[in-house]
Short mmCIF file of C-alpha atoms and ligand atoms in Angstrom, two decimals:
data_model
loop_
_atom_site.label_atom_id
_atom_site.label_comp_id
_atom_site.label_asym_id
_atom_site.label_seq_id
_atom_site.Cartn_x
_atom_site.Cartn_y
_atom_site.Cartn_z
CA MET A 1 126.90 97.96 -81.83
CA THR A 2 124.92 101.30 -81.31
CA MET A 3 126.61 105.01 -81.61
CA ASN A 4 125.28 107.28 -78.84
CA THR A 5 125.99 104.80 -75.96
CA THR A 6 129.10 104.96 -73.40
CA THR A 7 132.39 103.69 -74.96
CA GLU A 8 133.30 103.11 -71.45
CA ASN A 9 133.27 99.07 -71.86
CA LEU A 10 136.13 99.25 -74.41
CA TYR A 11 138.62 101.26 -72.48
CA GLY A 12 141.33 98.95 -71.53
CA LYS A 13 141.44 97.59 -74.72
CA ASN A 14 143.56 97.71 -78.07
CA PHE A 15 141.42 97.23 -81.34
CA ILE A 16 143.33 94.39 -83.54
CA ALA A 17 141.91 92.56 -86.12
CA GLY A 18 138.44 93.95 -85.99
CA GLU A 19 138.38 93.04 -82.12
CA TRP A 20 138.18 94.82 -79.32
CA THR A 21 140.85 92.79 -76.97
CA SER A 22 141.91 93.52 -73.20
CA ALA A 23 145.40 94.80 -72.59
CA ALA A 24 147.60 92.92 -70.49
CA ARG A 25 148.30 96.12 -69.00
CA THR A 26 146.56 99.75 -68.27
CA VAL A 27 147.18 103.41 -67.19
CA PRO A 28 144.88 105.68 -65.89
CA ASN A 29 143.89 108.88 -67.97
CA ILE A 30 143.59 111.84 -65.83
CA ASN A 31 141.75 115.24 -66.25
CA PRO A 32 143.98 117.88 -66.61
CA SER A 33 141.01 120.27 -65.23
CA ASP A 34 140.19 118.12 -62.20
CA VAL A 35 143.11 115.41 -61.31
CA THR A 36 140.68 114.20 -59.42
CA ASP A 37 138.69 113.06 -62.37
CA ILE A 38 140.21 109.95 -63.31
CA VAL A 39 138.67 109.73 -67.36
CA GLY A 40 139.46 105.51 -67.51
CA GLU A 41 142.31 103.11 -67.73
CA PHE A 42 143.91 102.76 -70.99
CA ALA A 43 145.48 99.69 -72.87
CA SER A 44 149.43 100.02 -72.80
CA ALA A 45 150.18 97.46 -75.62
CA ASP A 46 153.10 95.02 -74.86
CA HIS A 47 154.99 93.82 -77.47
CA GLY A 48 152.90 90.50 -78.59
CA GLU A 49 149.72 92.75 -78.79
CA VAL A 50 151.74 94.96 -81.09
CA GLU A 51 152.79 92.16 -83.55
CA GLN A 52 149.09 91.07 -83.54
CA ALA A 53 148.01 94.57 -84.80
CA ILE A 54 151.15 94.78 -87.53
CA ALA A 55 150.31 91.07 -88.55
CA ALA A 56 146.83 91.83 -88.73
CA ALA A 57 147.06 94.87 -91.07
CA ARG A 58 149.45 93.17 -93.52
CA GLN A 59 146.89 90.47 -94.05
CA ALA A 60 143.89 92.53 -94.45
CA PHE A 61 146.06 94.80 -96.95
CA PRO A 62 145.77 92.63 -100.16
CA THR A 63 141.83 92.50 -100.20
CA TRP A 64 141.50 96.38 -99.03
CA ALA A 65 143.96 97.31 -101.55
CA LEU A 66 141.49 95.85 -104.40
CA CYS A 67 138.14 97.04 -102.72
CA PRO A 68 135.87 98.59 -104.60
CA ALA A 69 136.31 102.37 -104.51
CA GLN A 70 132.74 102.80 -103.49
CA LYS A 71 132.95 100.65 -101.03
CA ARG A 72 135.80 102.72 -99.48
CA ALA A 73 134.24 105.93 -100.42
CA ASP A 74 131.22 104.75 -98.40
CA ILE A 75 132.69 103.78 -95.44
CA LEU A 76 134.69 107.36 -95.36
CA PHE A 77 131.93 108.88 -95.67
CA LYS A 78 129.85 107.25 -93.20
CA THR A 79 132.59 107.89 -91.03
CA ALA A 80 132.06 111.61 -91.44
CA GLN A 81 128.61 111.29 -90.88
CA LEU A 82 128.98 109.29 -87.61
CA LEU A 83 131.65 112.19 -86.19
CA THR A 84 129.03 114.47 -87.10
CA SER A 85 126.63 113.15 -85.05
CA ASN A 86 128.62 112.04 -82.03
CA ALA A 87 130.27 115.32 -82.56
CA GLY A 88 129.04 116.80 -79.03
CA ARG A 89 129.87 113.99 -76.93
CA ILE A 90 133.19 112.97 -78.67
CA GLY A 91 134.22 116.71 -78.25
CA THR A 92 133.06 116.41 -74.44
CA LEU A 93 135.56 113.56 -74.04
CA LEU A 94 137.80 115.22 -75.83
CA SER A 95 137.73 118.50 -73.67
CA ARG A 96 138.00 116.32 -70.80
CA GLU A 97 140.94 114.21 -71.49
CA GLN A 98 143.07 117.10 -73.21
CA GLY A 99 141.65 120.34 -71.53
CA ARG A 100 140.68 122.09 -74.41
CA PRO A 101 137.32 124.46 -74.02
CA ARG A 102 134.40 122.49 -74.95
CA PRO A 103 133.10 124.40 -77.79
CA GLU A 104 136.52 124.12 -79.44
CA ALA A 105 137.04 119.94 -78.76
CA GLU A 106 133.70 119.82 -80.16
CA GLY A 107 135.22 121.59 -83.43
CA GLU A 108 137.83 119.46 -84.15
CA VAL A 109 135.28 116.57 -83.88
CA VAL A 110 133.91 118.37 -86.72
CA ARG A 111 136.87 119.07 -88.44
CA ALA A 112 138.02 115.01 -88.58
CA ALA A 113 134.24 114.63 -90.33
CA GLN A 114 134.89 116.96 -92.85
CA ILE A 115 138.29 115.26 -93.26
CA PHE A 116 136.67 111.91 -93.55
CA ALA A 117 134.24 113.38 -96.19
CA PHE A 118 136.68 115.00 -98.43
CA PHE A 119 138.82 111.61 -98.84
CA ALA A 120 135.41 109.99 -99.30
CA GLY A 121 135.49 112.11 -102.48
CA GLU A 122 139.00 111.82 -103.25
CA VAL A 123 138.74 107.93 -103.71
CA VAL A 124 137.17 108.02 -106.88
CA ARG A 125 139.05 111.45 -107.90
CA ALA A 126 142.56 109.45 -106.98
CA THR A 127 143.85 110.04 -110.98
CA GLY A 128 146.87 108.70 -113.03
CA GLU A 129 148.54 109.89 -116.75
CA ILE A 130 148.87 108.38 -119.98
CA PHE A 131 152.03 109.74 -122.32
CA PRO A 132 153.05 108.94 -125.43
CA SER A 133 156.12 106.52 -125.73
CA THR A 134 159.11 107.90 -127.28
CA ARG A 135 158.90 104.27 -128.87
CA PRO A 136 157.23 103.20 -131.94
CA GLY A 137 154.05 101.30 -130.93
CA ALA A 138 153.68 101.77 -127.29
CA GLU A 139 152.09 103.89 -124.83
CA VAL A 140 153.16 104.80 -121.11
CA LEU A 141 151.01 104.87 -118.31
CA VAL A 142 151.41 106.11 -114.78
CA SER A 143 149.84 104.96 -112.02
CA ARG A 144 149.02 105.07 -108.23
CA GLU A 145 148.92 102.17 -105.54
CA PRO A 146 148.60 101.94 -102.02
CA ILE A 147 151.66 101.58 -100.59
CA GLY A 148 151.17 99.34 -98.27
CA VAL A 149 150.82 99.10 -94.11
CA VAL A 150 151.20 102.76 -92.58
CA ALA A 151 152.15 103.37 -89.11
CA ALA A 152 150.57 106.76 -87.63
CA ILE A 153 152.25 108.04 -85.05
CA THR A 154 150.15 111.11 -83.70
CA PRO A 155 150.75 113.70 -80.61
CA TRP A 156 148.74 115.17 -77.80
CA ASN A 157 147.32 118.32 -78.99
CA VAL A 158 145.26 117.62 -81.53
CA PRO A 159 143.41 114.11 -80.75
CA ILE A 160 141.20 113.20 -83.54
CA ALA A 161 141.63 115.48 -86.43
CA ILE A 162 145.34 114.45 -86.65
CA PRO A 163 144.82 111.02 -86.45
CA ALA A 164 142.05 111.66 -88.94
CA TRP A 165 144.07 113.12 -91.43
CA LYS A 166 146.60 110.51 -91.54
CA ILE A 167 143.70 107.66 -91.57
CA ALA A 168 141.47 108.96 -93.94
CA PRO A 169 144.15 109.72 -97.04
CA ALA A 170 145.76 106.03 -95.74
CA LEU A 171 141.98 103.91 -96.23
CA ALA A 172 141.20 106.23 -99.04
CA TYR A 173 144.24 105.26 -101.04
CA GLY A 174 143.91 101.75 -100.09
CA ASN A 175 146.43 101.13 -97.27
CA CYS A 176 146.14 99.24 -93.71
CA MET A 177 146.99 101.13 -90.97
CA VAL A 178 148.19 100.88 -86.98
CA LEU A 179 147.37 103.67 -84.74
CA LYS A 180 149.78 104.61 -82.47
CA PRO A 181 148.49 107.76 -80.40
CA ALA A 182 149.88 109.58 -77.51
CA GLU A 183 149.90 108.49 -74.32
CA LEU A 184 147.87 111.49 -73.17
CA VAL A 185 144.98 111.05 -75.11
CA PRO A 186 143.50 107.28 -75.65
CA ALA A 187 139.86 107.95 -75.32
CA SER A 188 140.07 110.35 -78.55
CA ALA A 189 141.61 107.97 -80.87
CA LEU A 190 139.35 104.77 -78.88
CA GLU A 191 136.03 107.40 -80.00
CA LEU A 192 137.57 107.12 -83.80
CA VAL A 193 138.60 103.74 -84.18
CA ARG A 194 134.86 102.58 -82.69
CA ILE A 195 133.16 105.11 -85.28
CA LEU A 196 135.36 103.61 -88.11
CA GLN A 197 134.50 100.36 -87.07
CA GLU A 198 130.68 101.11 -87.18
CA ALA A 199 130.92 102.66 -90.62
CA GLY A 200 131.93 98.92 -91.30
CA LEU A 201 135.63 98.78 -92.03
CA PRO A 202 136.26 95.54 -92.59
CA ALA A 203 138.68 93.72 -89.61
CA GLY A 204 142.36 94.23 -89.90
CA VAL A 205 142.28 97.37 -91.90
CA LEU A 206 143.25 99.86 -89.29
CA ASN A 207 144.32 98.90 -85.53
CA LEU A 208 144.86 100.64 -82.61
CA VAL A 209 147.26 99.82 -80.28
CA MET A 210 148.02 102.32 -77.45
CA GLY A 211 150.50 102.80 -74.73
CA SER A 212 154.45 104.56 -74.80
CA GLY A 213 156.25 105.53 -77.81
CA SER A 214 159.40 104.94 -76.81
CA THR A 215 158.38 101.09 -76.96
CA ILE A 216 155.75 100.81 -79.03
CA GLY A 217 157.93 103.55 -81.43
CA PRO A 218 160.45 101.41 -82.36
CA GLN A 219 158.71 97.92 -82.95
CA LEU A 220 156.92 99.91 -85.28
CA LEU A 221 159.54 101.14 -87.37
CA ASP A 222 161.85 97.79 -87.01
CA SER A 223 158.66 95.17 -88.52
CA PRO A 224 159.53 94.41 -92.13
CA ASP A 225 155.83 94.64 -92.29
CA ILE A 226 155.23 98.15 -91.65
CA ASP A 227 156.22 99.74 -95.16
CA ALA A 228 155.51 103.49 -94.48
CA VAL A 229 155.47 105.55 -90.93
CA SER A 230 153.75 109.17 -90.87
CA PHE A 231 154.87 110.63 -87.50
CA THR A 232 153.49 114.47 -86.02
CA GLY A 233 154.98 115.14 -83.12
CA SER A 234 158.35 117.06 -81.61
CA ILE A 235 161.54 117.22 -83.43
CA ALA A 236 163.60 115.25 -81.08
CA THR A 237 160.88 112.38 -81.71
CA GLY A 238 160.47 112.86 -84.79
CA LYS A 239 164.27 113.14 -86.29
CA LYS A 240 164.86 109.20 -84.03
CA ILE A 241 161.64 108.19 -86.25
CA ALA A 242 162.97 109.38 -89.53
CA ALA A 243 166.50 108.32 -89.07
CA ALA A 244 164.97 104.84 -88.36
CA ALA A 245 163.13 104.79 -90.73
CA VAL A 246 165.34 105.52 -93.42
CA ALA A 247 167.66 102.98 -92.19
CA GLY A 248 164.50 100.33 -92.57
CA GLY A 249 163.99 101.86 -95.92
CA LYS A 250 160.20 102.55 -94.86
CA LYS A 251 158.61 105.60 -96.34
CA VAL A 252 158.23 108.46 -93.93
CA GLN A 253 156.63 111.54 -93.32
CA ALA A 254 157.31 113.78 -90.02
CA GLU A 255 155.45 116.63 -88.96
CA MET A 256 157.33 118.24 -85.93
CA GLY A 257 157.31 121.61 -83.86
CA GLY A 258 157.67 125.31 -84.49
CA LYS A 259 158.63 128.67 -83.25
CA SER A 260 156.54 130.74 -85.61
CA GLY A 261 156.64 134.63 -85.93
CA LEU A 262 153.66 137.21 -86.36
CA VAL A 263 155.32 140.27 -87.96
CA VAL A 264 153.14 143.65 -86.51
CA LEU A 265 153.86 146.33 -88.91
CA ASN A 266 153.00 149.93 -88.32
CA ASP A 267 150.18 150.28 -90.59
CA ALA A 268 148.43 147.00 -89.61
CA ASN A 269 144.87 147.45 -88.31
CA LEU A 270 145.75 146.84 -84.32
CA ASP A 271 142.39 145.24 -83.78
CA ILE A 272 143.12 142.60 -86.51
CA ALA A 273 146.76 142.43 -85.09
CA ILE A 274 145.85 141.97 -81.40
CA ASP A 275 142.92 139.37 -82.52
CA CYS A 276 145.49 137.47 -84.36
CA ALA A 277 148.50 137.71 -81.57
CA ILE A 278 146.00 136.74 -78.68
CA ASP A 279 144.36 133.79 -80.35
CA GLY A 280 147.57 132.49 -82.22
CA ALA A 281 149.81 132.72 -78.59
CA PHE A 282 147.13 131.68 -76.21
CA PHE A 283 144.11 130.48 -77.53
CA TRP A 284 144.67 126.11 -76.98
CA THR A 285 146.64 127.19 -73.93
CA GLY A 286 149.33 127.91 -76.55
CA GLN A 287 149.64 123.86 -77.32
CA ARG A 288 150.01 124.59 -80.93
CA CYS A 289 152.48 123.80 -83.26
CA THR A 290 151.76 126.61 -84.93
CA ALA A 291 151.47 129.27 -82.08
CA SER A 292 152.62 132.53 -82.62
CA SER A 293 155.57 132.13 -80.18
CA ARG A 294 157.31 135.18 -81.53
CA LEU A 295 155.71 138.37 -81.83
CA ILE A 296 157.44 140.79 -84.18
CA VAL A 297 157.07 144.42 -83.82
CA ALA A 298 157.59 147.63 -85.66
CA ARG A 299 159.08 149.72 -83.43
CA GLY A 300 156.17 152.69 -84.24
CA ILE A 301 153.09 150.61 -83.12
CA TYR A 302 155.25 148.40 -80.27
CA ASP A 303 154.23 150.47 -77.23
CA GLU A 304 150.62 150.40 -78.41
CA PHE A 305 150.56 146.85 -79.28
CA VAL A 306 152.46 145.90 -75.76
CA ASP A 307 149.56 148.34 -73.67
CA ARG A 308 146.84 146.44 -75.92
CA MET A 309 148.12 142.91 -75.32
CA ILE A 310 148.63 143.53 -71.92
CA ALA A 311 144.83 145.06 -71.11
CA ARG A 312 143.25 142.13 -73.43
CA MET A 313 145.51 139.28 -71.45
CA LYS A 314 143.41 140.63 -68.40
CA THR A 315 140.26 139.77 -69.62
CA LEU A 316 141.21 136.40 -70.27
CA ARG A 317 139.04 133.42 -68.90
CA ILE A 318 141.40 130.97 -68.14
CA ASP A 319 139.33 128.01 -66.40
CA HIS A 320 138.23 124.47 -66.50
CA ALA A 321 137.76 122.97 -70.15
CA GLN A 322 133.91 122.25 -69.93
CA LYS A 323 132.72 125.07 -67.82
CA GLU A 324 130.60 127.81 -69.72
CA GLY A 325 132.57 130.61 -71.08
CA THR A 326 136.19 129.29 -70.41
CA GLU A 327 138.19 130.97 -73.38
CA ILE A 328 141.78 128.97 -72.37
CA GLY A 329 141.98 125.67 -70.52
CA PRO A 330 144.43 124.12 -68.47
CA VAL A 331 147.97 122.75 -69.72
CA VAL A 332 147.28 119.11 -70.85
CA ASP A 333 150.15 117.86 -67.79
CA GLU A 334 152.13 118.61 -64.80
CA ARG A 335 154.96 117.98 -67.17
CA GLN A 336 154.45 120.15 -69.67
CA LEU A 337 153.26 123.06 -67.02
CA ALA A 338 156.77 122.31 -65.65
CA GLN A 339 158.76 123.02 -68.75
CA ASN A 340 156.17 126.51 -69.66
CA GLN A 341 157.52 127.67 -66.22
CA ARG A 342 161.13 126.48 -66.91
CA TYR A 343 160.99 128.70 -70.06
CA ILE A 344 159.81 131.86 -68.32
CA GLU A 345 162.68 131.04 -65.87
CA ILE A 346 165.10 131.20 -68.80
CA ALA A 347 164.00 134.51 -70.04
CA LYS A 348 164.15 136.12 -66.91
CA ALA A 349 167.66 135.12 -66.35
CA ASP A 350 168.72 136.00 -69.88
CA GLY A 351 167.17 139.46 -69.10
CA GLY A 352 163.32 139.35 -70.38
CA GLU A 353 160.54 140.67 -68.44
CA VAL A 354 157.72 138.71 -68.09
CA ILE A 355 154.32 139.68 -67.66
CA GLY A 356 151.92 136.93 -66.55
CA GLY A 357 152.88 133.24 -66.50
CA GLN A 358 151.73 132.44 -62.86
CA ARG A 359 150.17 128.77 -61.83
CA LEU A 360 146.82 129.80 -61.22
CA GLN A 361 144.17 128.34 -58.45
CA ARG A 362 140.67 127.39 -59.42
CA ASP A 363 137.72 125.76 -58.29
CA THR A 364 139.43 122.29 -58.98
CA GLN A 365 142.83 121.23 -59.05
CA GLY A 366 144.38 121.31 -62.62
CA PHE A 367 147.17 122.72 -64.07
CA TYR A 368 146.53 126.25 -64.42
CA MET A 369 148.55 129.29 -65.88
CA GLU A 370 148.46 132.74 -66.81
CA PRO A 371 149.43 133.43 -70.13
CA ALA A 372 152.91 134.86 -70.47
CA LEU A 373 154.27 138.11 -72.62
CA ILE A 374 158.04 138.22 -72.81
CA LEU A 375 159.59 141.57 -73.19
CA ASN A 376 163.34 143.01 -73.81
CA THR A 377 164.36 139.40 -75.07
CA SER A 378 166.74 139.25 -78.83
CA ASN A 379 166.02 137.04 -80.95
CA GLY A 380 169.26 134.60 -80.20
CA MET A 381 167.97 133.61 -76.79
CA ARG A 382 166.28 130.27 -76.14
CA ILE A 383 163.29 131.48 -75.03
CA ASN A 384 162.83 132.90 -79.01
CA GLN A 385 165.06 129.49 -80.67
CA GLU A 386 163.73 126.40 -79.07
CA GLU A 387 159.84 125.15 -78.68
CA VAL A 388 157.98 125.97 -75.37
CA PHE A 389 154.56 124.66 -76.71
CA GLY A 390 152.52 126.59 -74.11
CA PRO A 391 150.68 130.20 -73.62
CA VAL A 392 153.96 132.06 -73.70
CA THR A 393 155.41 134.52 -76.28
CA SER A 394 157.63 137.17 -76.76
CA VAL A 395 157.25 140.49 -78.16
CA LEU A 396 160.56 141.72 -80.65
CA LYS A 397 160.78 145.23 -81.25
CA VAL A 398 162.21 145.63 -84.71
CA ALA A 399 163.22 148.81 -86.91
CA ASP A 400 160.91 147.98 -89.71
CA TYR A 401 159.70 145.69 -92.30
CA GLU A 402 163.22 144.28 -93.44
CA GLU A 403 164.49 143.55 -89.98
CA ALA A 404 161.05 141.84 -89.20
CA LEU A 405 161.30 139.17 -92.02
CA MET A 406 164.95 138.85 -90.89
CA VAL A 407 164.01 137.92 -87.49
CA ALA A 408 161.13 135.94 -88.85
CA ASN A 409 163.18 133.80 -91.01
CA ASP A 410 166.00 133.77 -88.17
CA THR A 411 164.97 130.12 -86.92
CA ARG A 412 165.68 126.28 -87.17
CA PHE A 413 161.71 126.18 -87.07
CA GLY A 414 159.75 127.02 -90.58
CA LEU A 415 156.06 125.80 -89.90
CA SER A 416 153.73 128.75 -90.21
CA SER A 417 154.74 132.60 -90.30
CA GLY A 418 152.04 135.44 -90.40
CA ILE A 419 152.16 139.24 -91.16
CA CYS A 420 149.53 141.98 -90.12
CA THR A 421 150.17 144.78 -92.38
CA ASP A 422 147.10 146.93 -94.42
CA SER A 423 150.75 147.52 -97.41
CA LEU A 424 150.05 145.15 -100.19
CA HIS A 425 153.77 145.50 -101.09
CA HIS A 426 154.94 144.55 -97.85
CA SER A 427 152.27 141.71 -97.38
CA THR A 428 152.91 140.36 -101.13
CA HIS A 429 156.52 140.34 -99.95
CA PHE A 430 156.47 138.23 -97.27
CA ARG A 431 154.65 135.95 -98.45
CA ARG A 432 156.83 135.27 -100.94
CA HIS A 433 160.59 135.64 -98.19
CA SER A 434 158.99 133.57 -95.55
CA LEU A 435 160.68 130.76 -95.10
CA ALA A 436 157.63 128.37 -93.54
CA GLY A 437 155.39 126.33 -94.92
CA THR A 438 152.18 128.09 -94.39
CA VAL A 439 152.03 131.99 -93.89
CA ALA A 440 149.04 133.94 -93.08
CA VAL A 441 148.22 138.00 -93.77
CA ASN A 442 146.24 139.32 -91.53
CA LEU A 443 145.12 135.91 -89.91
CA THR A 444 146.71 134.29 -87.29
CA THR A 445 149.41 131.71 -87.80
CA THR A 446 147.31 128.88 -86.48
CA GLY A 447 144.94 128.72 -89.23
CA SER A 448 144.91 125.50 -91.56
CA GLU A 449 142.28 124.09 -93.82
CA TYR A 450 141.61 120.48 -94.41
CA HIS A 451 141.29 120.61 -98.36
CA VAL A 452 144.98 122.28 -98.78
CA PRO A 453 148.65 120.71 -97.91
CA PHE A 454 149.77 121.63 -94.56
CA GLY A 455 153.67 121.45 -93.42
CA GLY A 456 156.72 122.99 -92.75
CA ARG A 457 160.10 123.81 -94.05
CA LYS A 458 163.21 123.34 -92.32
CA SER A 459 163.18 121.06 -89.00
CA SER A 460 160.04 121.47 -88.85
CA SER A 461 158.84 118.86 -91.28
CA TYR A 462 160.21 115.76 -93.15
CA GLY A 463 159.04 114.48 -96.58
CA ALA A 464 155.57 114.82 -98.20
CA ARG A 465 152.77 117.09 -97.21
CA GLU A 466 149.97 116.23 -95.52
CA GLN A 467 146.42 117.12 -96.33
CA GLY A 468 144.20 117.69 -98.72
CA ARG A 469 145.08 115.84 -102.33
CA TYR A 470 148.82 116.52 -101.76
CA ALA A 471 148.23 113.21 -99.18
CA MET A 472 148.26 111.65 -101.97
CA ASP A 473 151.99 111.50 -102.52
CA PHE A 474 152.55 109.80 -99.64
CA TYR A 475 150.10 107.08 -99.10
CA THR A 476 150.67 106.11 -102.75
CA ALA A 477 153.37 104.50 -104.74
CA ILE A 478 153.78 105.40 -108.31
CA LYS A 479 154.20 102.90 -110.87
CA THR A 480 154.89 103.73 -115.22
CA SER A 481 153.87 100.90 -116.94
CA TYR A 482 155.08 100.47 -120.74
CA VAL A 483 152.40 99.10 -123.33
CA ARG A 484 152.59 97.64 -126.67
CA ALA A 485 149.83 99.04 -128.01
P1 NAD B 501 155.93 113.63 -79.03
O1 NAD B 501 157.17 113.74 -79.67
O2 NAD B 501 156.31 113.87 -77.57
O3 NAD B 501 155.09 112.45 -79.35
C1 NAD B 501 154.64 112.46 -80.34
C2 NAD B 501 154.13 111.31 -80.32
O4 NAD B 501 155.14 110.33 -80.86
C3 NAD B 501 153.56 110.45 -79.15
O5 NAD B 501 152.63 109.14 -79.86
C4 NAD B 501 154.55 109.33 -78.70
O6 NAD B 501 154.23 108.35 -78.02
C5 NAD B 501 155.39 108.63 -79.61
N1 NAD B 501 156.63 108.92 -79.48
C6 NAD B 501 157.46 109.05 -78.13
N2 NAD B 501 159.05 108.58 -78.37
C7 NAD B 501 159.02 107.87 -79.51
C8 NAD B 501 160.12 106.98 -80.04
N3 NAD B 501 161.07 107.20 -79.46
N4 NAD B 501 159.84 106.54 -81.40
C9 NAD B 501 158.30 106.38 -81.87
N5 NAD B 501 157.28 107.48 -81.19
C10 NAD B 501 157.46 107.76 -80.41
O7 NAD B 501 155.09 114.91 -79.16
P2 NAD B 501 153.87 115.38 -78.19
O8 NAD B 501 154.60 115.86 -76.60
O9 NAD B 501 153.15 114.42 -78.18
O10 NAD B 501 153.46 116.70 -79.07
C11 NAD B 501 154.00 118.00 -79.33
C12 NAD B 501 154.58 118.21 -80.20
O11 NAD B 501 154.05 117.93 -81.24
C13 NAD B 501 154.85 119.66 -80.17
O12 NAD B 501 156.81 119.56 -81.00
C14 NAD B 501 154.43 120.12 -81.60
O13 NAD B 501 154.85 121.35 -82.19
C15 NAD B 501 154.11 118.94 -82.47
N6 NAD B 501 153.01 118.89 -83.16
C16 NAD B 501 153.40 119.10 -84.81
C17 NAD B 501 152.62 119.28 -85.56
C18 NAD B 501 152.30 119.87 -87.25
O14 NAD B 501 151.63 118.88 -87.77
N7 NAD B 501 153.65 119.97 -87.56
C19 NAD B 501 151.31 119.16 -85.15
C20 NAD B 501 150.71 118.83 -84.20
C21 NAD B 501 151.77 118.74 -82.79
#
């Protein structure tokens, strides 16, 4: 198979044991920028297909676990190269099926490439330790081994980089996999798997089953041949998955939702604060787990902050994701759009004042809406305690830094947080006392980099961190060996 050619001949298929196999059932995938554009018909795997995928991974595991590190590194590095050279084409497809503006979609493919390149290096860097023994004439070795077959269950909002940040470390450390991507973004997952195949991944090491989470998910969790589950998605699903995994004795990590607070103090550089707030709350249509969905603003700067937010919101170009110059694409689908509108109504009913938030008409029929800025709410209201997952954010007025910190932490979520201030004292204090897994100072709450750990606290996360070399903690099992020297 040569790259840069169409993948449409693979649509409707799962990837099992190194073969693209036609699924018994397919479902259409619709472009949210233009509902008349059907991206394609994609597989919806049945029970038997999922069983075959698990069996293929189990069968491939002993060989892949012992595969020389150089070969694993070469395959991951080649994957990075192929993703880079195909970033334009795959980015366009991602943009078409998910609604992210094309340049950002291409950026996500490049990020996936960087993740594979990073883990190509990690393959040969994985280390153990040698300890002195407390017993005479012995020594103790601590080494890491693959855990076995990992199921990866991924969300629709980051269709290629999230699968990449699960697949790359899993394969680097010698595990086999079954990937179940979100129903809304099958094409991106298919492209990624096809590239891994092109890069020379042996049959069965990575298997792709597409379709419904509520049927495939429980099957993966019930299978005795799945050793671990890496999940990213909503809290509701993550809780079920974590409970089922623990009951079945599987290792599990779950990265879930957020309600991130961005604090803006009186001494903040307002240009930076507005940039952080607009990007963090509205770019990617607000469909980021780390979105700044609560803007916590000190009283002295509140009025100016709100005026400048409203002025900036008027300039945002919301349109078809593949159109040149679009800054914000459509909402991903009708269901999510309805959820966004429902939360706006809830905020209004609770006394909130809503600026923007209307549905928009564009040249094509898609799921367009204006970003919404919600004023006059308190932190205890539903709009500030539940994840909306759209371009909807509240501005909460606070008296001072102390109240801002308290409000930022007053949530069951703990994924990310941020502060805009020129005060070293307040930024340092916030960094230390924020109950979030990621803290941003004078930067958007949404930024993350591939070489350092990513994950949350409280209800936002369960289990080991993802990304960077910390990923090793999930994807390896530790063995302690006592040796008579
Ligand atoms: P979701 O929970 O609806 O679905 C996620 C995945 O789980 C999908 O593949 C889905 O098919 C599958 N699934 C659904 N029901 C299942 C079940 N019963 N058993 C097993 N799998 C099942 O989430 P979504 O709507 O795709 O994604 C949006 C959510 O993801 C938001 O809450 C967002 O905050 C979160 N998210 C978190 C992170 C993070 O790293 N913390 C990153 C991106 C998105």
